[in-house]
PDB file of C-alpha atoms in Angstrom:
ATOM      1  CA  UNK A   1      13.066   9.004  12.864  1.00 80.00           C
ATOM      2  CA  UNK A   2      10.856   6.458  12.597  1.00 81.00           C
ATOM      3  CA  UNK A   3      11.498   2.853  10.903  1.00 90.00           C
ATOM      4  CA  UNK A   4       9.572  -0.363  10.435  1.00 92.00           C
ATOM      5  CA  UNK A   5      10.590  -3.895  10.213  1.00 93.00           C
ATOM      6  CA  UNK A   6       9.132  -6.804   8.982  1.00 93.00           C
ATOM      7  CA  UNK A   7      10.978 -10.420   8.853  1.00 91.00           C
ATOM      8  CA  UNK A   8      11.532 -12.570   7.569  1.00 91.00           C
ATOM      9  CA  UNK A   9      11.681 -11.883   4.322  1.00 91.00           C
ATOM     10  CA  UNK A  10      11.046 -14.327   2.169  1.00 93.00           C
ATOM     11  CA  UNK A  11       9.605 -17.641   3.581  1.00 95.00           C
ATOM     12  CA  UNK A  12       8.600 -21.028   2.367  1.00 96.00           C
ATOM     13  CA  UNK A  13       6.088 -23.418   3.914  1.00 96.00           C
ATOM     14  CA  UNK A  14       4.506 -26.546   3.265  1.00 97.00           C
ATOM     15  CA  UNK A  15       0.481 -26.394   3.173  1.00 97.00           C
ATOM     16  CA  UNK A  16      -0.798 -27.334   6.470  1.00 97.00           C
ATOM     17  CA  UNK A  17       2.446 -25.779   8.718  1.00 97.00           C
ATOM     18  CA  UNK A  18       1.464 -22.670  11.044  1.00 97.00           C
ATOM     19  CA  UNK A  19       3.149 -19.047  10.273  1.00 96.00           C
ATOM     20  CA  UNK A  20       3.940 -16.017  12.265  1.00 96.00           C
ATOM     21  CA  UNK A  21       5.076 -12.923  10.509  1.00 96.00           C
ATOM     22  CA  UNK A  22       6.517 -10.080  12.411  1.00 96.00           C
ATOM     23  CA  UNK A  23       5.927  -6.504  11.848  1.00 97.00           C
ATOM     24  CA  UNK A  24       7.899  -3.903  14.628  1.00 96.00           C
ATOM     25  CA  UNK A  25       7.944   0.036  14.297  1.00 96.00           C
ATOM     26  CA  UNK A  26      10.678   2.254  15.852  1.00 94.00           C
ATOM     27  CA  UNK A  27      10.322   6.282  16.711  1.00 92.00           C
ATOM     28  CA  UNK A  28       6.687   6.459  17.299  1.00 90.00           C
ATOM     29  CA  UNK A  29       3.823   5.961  19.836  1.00 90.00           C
ATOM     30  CA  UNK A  30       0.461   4.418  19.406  1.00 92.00           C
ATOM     31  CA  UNK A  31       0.663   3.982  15.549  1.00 93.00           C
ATOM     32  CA  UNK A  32      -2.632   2.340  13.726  1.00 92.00           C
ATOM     33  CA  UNK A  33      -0.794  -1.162  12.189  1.00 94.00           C
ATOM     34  CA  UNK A  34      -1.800  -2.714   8.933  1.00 94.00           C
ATOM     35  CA  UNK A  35      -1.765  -5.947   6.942  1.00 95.00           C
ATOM     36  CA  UNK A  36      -1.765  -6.184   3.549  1.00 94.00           C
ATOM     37  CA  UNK A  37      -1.531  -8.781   0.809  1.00 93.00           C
ATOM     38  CA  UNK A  38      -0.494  -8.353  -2.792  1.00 90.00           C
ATOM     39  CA  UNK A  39      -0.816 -11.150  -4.845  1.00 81.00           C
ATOM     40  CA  UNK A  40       1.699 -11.322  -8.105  1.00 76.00           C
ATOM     41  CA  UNK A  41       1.347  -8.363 -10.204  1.00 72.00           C
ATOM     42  CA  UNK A  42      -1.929  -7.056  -8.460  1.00 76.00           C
ATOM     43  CA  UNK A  43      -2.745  -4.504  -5.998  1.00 82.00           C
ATOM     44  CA  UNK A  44      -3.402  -4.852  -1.991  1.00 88.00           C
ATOM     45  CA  UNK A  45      -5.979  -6.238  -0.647  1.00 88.00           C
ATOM     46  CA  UNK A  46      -6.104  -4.935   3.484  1.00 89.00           C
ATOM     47  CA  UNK A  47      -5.947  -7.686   6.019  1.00 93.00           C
ATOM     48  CA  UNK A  48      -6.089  -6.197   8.994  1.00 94.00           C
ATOM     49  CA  UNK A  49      -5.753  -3.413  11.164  1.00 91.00           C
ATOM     50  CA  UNK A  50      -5.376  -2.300  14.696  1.00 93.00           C
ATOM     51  CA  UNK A  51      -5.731   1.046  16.337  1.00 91.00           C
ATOM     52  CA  UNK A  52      -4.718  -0.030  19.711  1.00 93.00           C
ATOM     53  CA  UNK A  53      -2.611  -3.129  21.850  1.00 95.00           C
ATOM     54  CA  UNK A  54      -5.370  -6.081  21.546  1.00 93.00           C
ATOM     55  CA  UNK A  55      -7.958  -4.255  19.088  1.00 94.00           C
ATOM     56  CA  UNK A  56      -7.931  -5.526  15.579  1.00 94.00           C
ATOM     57  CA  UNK A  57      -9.930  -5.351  13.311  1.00 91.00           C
ATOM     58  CA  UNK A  58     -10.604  -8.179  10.160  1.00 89.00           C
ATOM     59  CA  UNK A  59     -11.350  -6.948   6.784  1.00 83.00           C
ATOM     60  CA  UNK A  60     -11.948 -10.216   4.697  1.00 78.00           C
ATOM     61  CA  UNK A  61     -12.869 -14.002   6.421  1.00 69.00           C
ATOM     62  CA  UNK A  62      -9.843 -16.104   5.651  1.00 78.00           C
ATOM     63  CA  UNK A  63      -6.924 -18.685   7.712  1.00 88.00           C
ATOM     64  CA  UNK A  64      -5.262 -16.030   9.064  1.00 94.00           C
ATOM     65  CA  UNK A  65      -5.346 -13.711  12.294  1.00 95.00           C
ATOM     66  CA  UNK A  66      -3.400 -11.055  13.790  1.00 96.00           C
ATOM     67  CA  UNK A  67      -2.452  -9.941  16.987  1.00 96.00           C
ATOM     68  CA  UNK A  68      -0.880  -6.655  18.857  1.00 97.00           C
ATOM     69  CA  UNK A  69       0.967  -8.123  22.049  1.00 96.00           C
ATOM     70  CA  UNK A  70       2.610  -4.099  22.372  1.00 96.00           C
ATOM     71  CA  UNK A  71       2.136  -0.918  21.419  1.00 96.00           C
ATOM     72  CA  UNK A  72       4.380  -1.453  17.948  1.00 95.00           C
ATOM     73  CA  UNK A  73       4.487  -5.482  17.811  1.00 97.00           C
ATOM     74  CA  UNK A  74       2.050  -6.441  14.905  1.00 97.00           C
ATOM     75  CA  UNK A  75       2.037 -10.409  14.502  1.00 97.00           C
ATOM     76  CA  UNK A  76       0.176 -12.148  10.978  1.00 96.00           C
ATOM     77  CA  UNK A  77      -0.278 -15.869  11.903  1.00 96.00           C
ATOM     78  CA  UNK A  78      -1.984 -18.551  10.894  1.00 95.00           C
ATOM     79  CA  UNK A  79      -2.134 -22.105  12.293  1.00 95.00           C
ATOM     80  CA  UNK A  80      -2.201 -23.910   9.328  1.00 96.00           C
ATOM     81  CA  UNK A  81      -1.738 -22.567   5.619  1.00 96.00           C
ATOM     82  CA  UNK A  82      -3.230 -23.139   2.381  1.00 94.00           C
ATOM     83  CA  UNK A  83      -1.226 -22.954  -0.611  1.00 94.00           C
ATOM     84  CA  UNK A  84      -3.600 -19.653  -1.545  1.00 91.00           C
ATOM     85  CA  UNK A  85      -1.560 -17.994   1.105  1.00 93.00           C
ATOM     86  CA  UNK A  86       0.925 -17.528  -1.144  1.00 93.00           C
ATOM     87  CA  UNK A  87       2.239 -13.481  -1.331  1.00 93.00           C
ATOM     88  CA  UNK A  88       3.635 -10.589  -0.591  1.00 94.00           C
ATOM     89  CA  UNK A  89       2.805  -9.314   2.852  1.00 95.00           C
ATOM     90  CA  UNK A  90       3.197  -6.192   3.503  1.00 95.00           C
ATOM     91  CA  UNK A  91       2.940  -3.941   6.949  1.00 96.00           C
ATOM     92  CA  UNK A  92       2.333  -0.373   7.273  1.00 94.00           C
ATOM     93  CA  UNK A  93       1.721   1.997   9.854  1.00 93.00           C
ATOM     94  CA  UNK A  94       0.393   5.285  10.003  1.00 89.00           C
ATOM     95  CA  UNK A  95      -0.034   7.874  12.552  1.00 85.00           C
ATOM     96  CA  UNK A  96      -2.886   7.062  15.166  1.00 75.00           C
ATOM     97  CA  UNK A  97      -5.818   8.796  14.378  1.00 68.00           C
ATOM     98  CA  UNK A  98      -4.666  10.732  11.368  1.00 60.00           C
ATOM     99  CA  UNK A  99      -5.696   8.204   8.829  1.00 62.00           C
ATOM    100  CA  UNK A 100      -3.409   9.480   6.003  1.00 72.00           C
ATOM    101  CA  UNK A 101       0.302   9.186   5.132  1.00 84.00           C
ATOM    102  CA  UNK A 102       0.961   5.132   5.657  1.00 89.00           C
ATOM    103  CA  UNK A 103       4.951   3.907   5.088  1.00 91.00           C
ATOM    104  CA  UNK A 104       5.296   0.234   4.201  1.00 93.00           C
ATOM    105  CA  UNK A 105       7.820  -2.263   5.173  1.00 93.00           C
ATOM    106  CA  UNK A 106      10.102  -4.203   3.350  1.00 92.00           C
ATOM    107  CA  UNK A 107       7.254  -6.895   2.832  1.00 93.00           C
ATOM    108  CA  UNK A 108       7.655 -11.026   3.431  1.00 94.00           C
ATOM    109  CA  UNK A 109       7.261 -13.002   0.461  1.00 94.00           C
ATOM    110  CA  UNK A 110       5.537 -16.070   1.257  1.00 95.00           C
ATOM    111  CA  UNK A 111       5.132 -19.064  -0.891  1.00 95.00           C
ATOM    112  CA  UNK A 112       3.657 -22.327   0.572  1.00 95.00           C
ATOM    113  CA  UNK A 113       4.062 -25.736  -1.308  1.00 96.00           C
TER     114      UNK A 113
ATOM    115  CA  UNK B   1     -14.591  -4.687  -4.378  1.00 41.00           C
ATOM    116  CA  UNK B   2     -11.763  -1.901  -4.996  1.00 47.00           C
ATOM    117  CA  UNK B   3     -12.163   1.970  -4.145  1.00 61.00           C
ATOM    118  CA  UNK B   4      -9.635   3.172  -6.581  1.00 68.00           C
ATOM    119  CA  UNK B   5      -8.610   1.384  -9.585  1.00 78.00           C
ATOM    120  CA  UNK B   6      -5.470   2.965 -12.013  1.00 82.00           C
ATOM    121  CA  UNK B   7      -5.356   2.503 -15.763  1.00 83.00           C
ATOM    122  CA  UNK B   8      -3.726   1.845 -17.395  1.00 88.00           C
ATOM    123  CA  UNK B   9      -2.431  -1.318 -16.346  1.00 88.00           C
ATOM    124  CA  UNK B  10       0.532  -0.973 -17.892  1.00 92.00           C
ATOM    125  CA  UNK B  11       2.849   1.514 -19.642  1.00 94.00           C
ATOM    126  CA  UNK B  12       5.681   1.618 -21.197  1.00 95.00           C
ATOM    127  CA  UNK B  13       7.604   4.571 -22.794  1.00 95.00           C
ATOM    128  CA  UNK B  14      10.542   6.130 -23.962  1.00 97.00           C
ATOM    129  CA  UNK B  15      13.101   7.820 -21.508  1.00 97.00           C
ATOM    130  CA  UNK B  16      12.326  11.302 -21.508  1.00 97.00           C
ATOM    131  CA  UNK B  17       8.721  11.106 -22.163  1.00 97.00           C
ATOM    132  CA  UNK B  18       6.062  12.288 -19.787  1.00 97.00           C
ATOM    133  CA  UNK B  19       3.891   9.044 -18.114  1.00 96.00           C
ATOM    134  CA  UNK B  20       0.566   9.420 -17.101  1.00 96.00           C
ATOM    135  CA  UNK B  21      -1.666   7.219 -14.946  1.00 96.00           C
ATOM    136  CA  UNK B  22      -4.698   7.555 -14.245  1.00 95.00           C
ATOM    137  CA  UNK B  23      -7.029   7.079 -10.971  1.00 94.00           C
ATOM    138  CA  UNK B  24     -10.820   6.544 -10.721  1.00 94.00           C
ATOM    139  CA  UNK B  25     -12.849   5.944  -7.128  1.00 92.00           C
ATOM    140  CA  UNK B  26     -16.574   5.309  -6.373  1.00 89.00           C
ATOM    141  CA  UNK B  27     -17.247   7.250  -3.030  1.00 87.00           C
ATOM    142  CA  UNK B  28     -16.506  10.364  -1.756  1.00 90.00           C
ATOM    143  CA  UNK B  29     -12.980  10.698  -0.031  1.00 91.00           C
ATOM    144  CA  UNK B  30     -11.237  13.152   2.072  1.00 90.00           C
ATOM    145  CA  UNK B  31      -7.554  12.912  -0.035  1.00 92.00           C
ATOM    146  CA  UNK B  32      -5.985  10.872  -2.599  1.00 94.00           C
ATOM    147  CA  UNK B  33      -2.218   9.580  -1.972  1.00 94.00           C
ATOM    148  CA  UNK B  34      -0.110   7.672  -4.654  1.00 95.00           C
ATOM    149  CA  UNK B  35       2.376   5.910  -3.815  1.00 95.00           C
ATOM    150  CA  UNK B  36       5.568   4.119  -5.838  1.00 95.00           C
ATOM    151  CA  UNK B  37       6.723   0.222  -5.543  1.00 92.00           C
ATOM    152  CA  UNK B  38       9.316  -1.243  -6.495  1.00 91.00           C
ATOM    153  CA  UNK B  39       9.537  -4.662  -7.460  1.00 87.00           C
ATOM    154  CA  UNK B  40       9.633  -7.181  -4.259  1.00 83.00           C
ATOM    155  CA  UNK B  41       9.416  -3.823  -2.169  1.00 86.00           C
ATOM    156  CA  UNK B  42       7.347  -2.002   0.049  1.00 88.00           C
ATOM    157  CA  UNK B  43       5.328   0.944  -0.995  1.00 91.00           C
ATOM    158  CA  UNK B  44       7.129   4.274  -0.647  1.00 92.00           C
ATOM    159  CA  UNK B  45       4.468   7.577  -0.587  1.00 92.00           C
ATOM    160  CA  UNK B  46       4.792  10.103  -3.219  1.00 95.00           C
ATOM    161  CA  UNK B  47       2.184  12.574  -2.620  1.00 95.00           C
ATOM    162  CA  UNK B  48      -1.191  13.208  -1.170  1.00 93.00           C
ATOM    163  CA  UNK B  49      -3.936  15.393  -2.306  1.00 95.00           C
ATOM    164  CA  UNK B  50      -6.864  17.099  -0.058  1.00 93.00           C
ATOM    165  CA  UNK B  51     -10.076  16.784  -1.417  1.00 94.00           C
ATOM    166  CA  UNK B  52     -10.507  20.395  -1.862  1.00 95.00           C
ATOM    167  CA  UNK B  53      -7.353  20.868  -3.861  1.00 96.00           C
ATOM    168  CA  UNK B  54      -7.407  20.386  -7.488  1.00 97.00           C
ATOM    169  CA  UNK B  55      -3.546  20.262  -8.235  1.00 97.00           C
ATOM    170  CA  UNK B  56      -0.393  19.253  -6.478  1.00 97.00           C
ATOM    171  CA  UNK B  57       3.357  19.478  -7.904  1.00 96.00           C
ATOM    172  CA  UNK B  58       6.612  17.750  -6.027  1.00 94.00           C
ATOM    173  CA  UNK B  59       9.832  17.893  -8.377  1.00 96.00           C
ATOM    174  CA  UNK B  60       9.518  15.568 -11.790  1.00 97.00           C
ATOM    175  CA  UNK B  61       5.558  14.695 -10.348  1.00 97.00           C
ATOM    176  CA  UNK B  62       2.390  16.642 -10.661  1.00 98.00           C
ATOM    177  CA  UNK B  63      -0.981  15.116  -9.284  1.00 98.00           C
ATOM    178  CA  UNK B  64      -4.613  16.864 -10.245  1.00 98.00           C
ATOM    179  CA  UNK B  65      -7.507  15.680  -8.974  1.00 97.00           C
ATOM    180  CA  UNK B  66     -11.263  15.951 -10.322  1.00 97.00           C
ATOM    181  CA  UNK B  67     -13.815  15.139  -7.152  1.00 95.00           C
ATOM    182  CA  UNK B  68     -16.717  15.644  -9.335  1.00 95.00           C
ATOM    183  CA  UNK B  69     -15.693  12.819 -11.689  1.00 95.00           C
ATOM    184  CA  UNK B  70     -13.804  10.748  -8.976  1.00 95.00           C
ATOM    185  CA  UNK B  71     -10.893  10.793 -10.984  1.00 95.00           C
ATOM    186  CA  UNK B  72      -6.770  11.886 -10.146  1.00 96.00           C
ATOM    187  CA  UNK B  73      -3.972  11.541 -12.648  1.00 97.00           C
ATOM    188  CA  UNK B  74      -0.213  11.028 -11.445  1.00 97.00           C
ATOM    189  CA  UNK B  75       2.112  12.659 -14.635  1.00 98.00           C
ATOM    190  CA  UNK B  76       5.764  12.172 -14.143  1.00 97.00           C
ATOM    191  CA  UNK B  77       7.505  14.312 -16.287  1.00 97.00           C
ATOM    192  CA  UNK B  78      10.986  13.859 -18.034  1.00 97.00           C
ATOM    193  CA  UNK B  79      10.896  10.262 -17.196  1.00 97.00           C
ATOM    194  CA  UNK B  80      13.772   8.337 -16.445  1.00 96.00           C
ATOM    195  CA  UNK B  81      14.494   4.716 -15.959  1.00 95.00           C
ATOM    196  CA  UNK B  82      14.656   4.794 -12.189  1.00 95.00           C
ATOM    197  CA  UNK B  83      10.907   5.767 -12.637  1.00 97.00           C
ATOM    198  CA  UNK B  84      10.309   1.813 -13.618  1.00 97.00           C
ATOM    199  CA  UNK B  85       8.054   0.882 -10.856  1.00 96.00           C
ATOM    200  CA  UNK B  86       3.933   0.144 -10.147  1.00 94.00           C
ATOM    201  CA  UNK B  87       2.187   2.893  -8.810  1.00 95.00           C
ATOM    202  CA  UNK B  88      -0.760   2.786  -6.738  1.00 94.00           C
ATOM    203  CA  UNK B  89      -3.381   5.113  -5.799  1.00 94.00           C
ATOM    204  CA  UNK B  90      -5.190   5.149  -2.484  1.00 92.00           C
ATOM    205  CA  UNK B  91      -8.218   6.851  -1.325  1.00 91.00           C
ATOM    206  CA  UNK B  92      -9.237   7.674   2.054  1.00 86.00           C
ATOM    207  CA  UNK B  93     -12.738   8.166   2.938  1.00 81.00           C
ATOM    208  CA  UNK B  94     -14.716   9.419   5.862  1.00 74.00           C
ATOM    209  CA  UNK B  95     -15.084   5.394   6.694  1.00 66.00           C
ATOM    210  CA  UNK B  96     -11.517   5.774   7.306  1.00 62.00           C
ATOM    211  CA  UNK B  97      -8.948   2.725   6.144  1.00 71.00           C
ATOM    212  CA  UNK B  98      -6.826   3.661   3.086  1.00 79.00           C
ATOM    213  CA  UNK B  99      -7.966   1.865  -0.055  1.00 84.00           C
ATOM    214  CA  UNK B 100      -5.659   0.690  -3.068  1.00 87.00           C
ATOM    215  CA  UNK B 101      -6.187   0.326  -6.098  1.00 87.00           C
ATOM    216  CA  UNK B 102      -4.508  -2.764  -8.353  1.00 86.00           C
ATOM    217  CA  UNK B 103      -1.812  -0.666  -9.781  1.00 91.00           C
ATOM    218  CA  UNK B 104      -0.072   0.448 -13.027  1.00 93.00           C
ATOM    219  CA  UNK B 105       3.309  -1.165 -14.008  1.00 94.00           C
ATOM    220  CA  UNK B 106       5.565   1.537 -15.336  1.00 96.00           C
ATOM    221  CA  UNK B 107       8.428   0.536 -17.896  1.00 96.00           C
ATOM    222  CA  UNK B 108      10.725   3.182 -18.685  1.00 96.00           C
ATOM    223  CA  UNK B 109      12.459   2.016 -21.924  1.00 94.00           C
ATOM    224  CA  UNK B 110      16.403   3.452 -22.389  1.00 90.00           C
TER     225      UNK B 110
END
C-alpha cells in the first residue's frame, strides 16, 4: 500500500534561518507531488507541484522553492524565512496523470520567530 | 482567488443531528472531492463526485451536486462526535490542479 511521510513535524525557526521540509511517498511510481499551506483556521493555498523528477511548477511568487531530486523525494526550502512563513505544510500526492483522489501527509507545523 | 469556497464557516450541533455544508465553485469542473481534517492533521478523502453525477452516498455521508448552479452539499447524517473536524471541498477542472476551498469547522456537541 502506499504511504507518505513528511518530517519533521513541527519546527521552529528564527526569521532569516534557511528550511528544508521533506516529503517521501512509499508503494507507488511517478506520483504528481504537492505543496500546500494552511494558515490557522483557513483553507490551502497550493504551493507547488511537480509531475516529474526536476519539473515543478510555482503557483504563487513567494521565499520559498521546491525541488524533486527522485521520483518520490519532494523537498520545500527556503534560504531564508520570514516570519509570514509561519504554517501548516502539508504534502500530497496523487496518481500521475489522473488528477483526482490526492492523500495528504501528516503536515509540518512551522512557526518562525 | 479560491475555486470552491464552503459555508458555512462554522457549525456546530447536537450529537445525532444531521450537518450540512455547503460548496459553491466559479468554473466548470470535471468532479468535486471533499475531504475531512482533523485538527493539526493531514487531509483524509471522503468522497468524490463526477461531474455528470448528481448524488453520491458512502455510509453516515451523502454528497449531491448541482453543476448548473456550481454548488455540492456534504450531509453527514446521525452525527457523532468523532465527526468534529473541518471539511474541505475541492474542485478539479479541465486546467487540472485540485482547488480547496477555506473550509467549514464542524463541532459536534455531546
Amino acid at each position: 500500500s502506499q504511504t507518505i511521510h513528511q518530517w519533521p513535524a513541527t519546527l521552529v525557526q528564527p526569521v532569516g534561518s534557511p528550511l528544508s521540509l521533506e516529503c517521501t511517498v512509499e508503494g507507488t511510481s511517478n506520483p504528481n507531488l504537492y505543496w500546500y499551506r494552511q494558515a490557522a483556521g483557513r483553507g490551502l493555498q497550493l504551493l507547488f507541484y511537480s509531475v516529474g523528477i526536476g519539473q515543478i511548477s510555482s503557483e504563487v511568487p513567494q521565499n520559498l522553492s521546491a525541488s524533486r531530486p527522485q521520483d518520490r523525494q519532494f523537498i520545500l526550502s527556503s534560504k531564508k524565512l520570514l516570519l509570514s512563513d509561519s504554517g501548516f505544510y502539508l504534502c500530497a500526492w496523487e496518481t500521475g496523470g489522473a488528477q483526482e483522489t490526492q492523500y495528504f501527509g501528516p503536515g509540518t507545523r512551522l512557526l518562525v520567530l | 482567488s479560491q475555486q470552491g469556497e464552503e459555508d458555512p464557516q462554522a457549525l456546530s450541533i447536537q450529537e445525532g443531528e444531521n450537518a450540512t455544508m455547503n460548496c459553491s465553485y466559479k468554473t466548470s469542473i470535471n468532479n468535486l472531492q471533499w475531504y475531512r481534517q482533523n485538527s493539526g492533521r493531514g487531509l483524509v478523502h471522503l468522497i468524490l463526485i463526477r461531474s455528470n453525477e448528481r448524488e453520491k452516498h458512502s455510509g453516515r455521508l451523502r454528497v449531491t451536486l448541482d453543476t448548473s448552479k456550481k454548488s455540492s452539499s456534504l450531509l453527514i447524517t446521525a452525527s457523532r462526535a468523532a465527526d468534529t473536524a473541518s471539511y474541505f471541498c475541492a474542485t478539479e477542472s479541465s486546467a487540472s490542479k485540485i482547488i480547496f476551498g477555506s473550509g467549514t469547522r464542524l463541532s459536534i456537541r455531546p
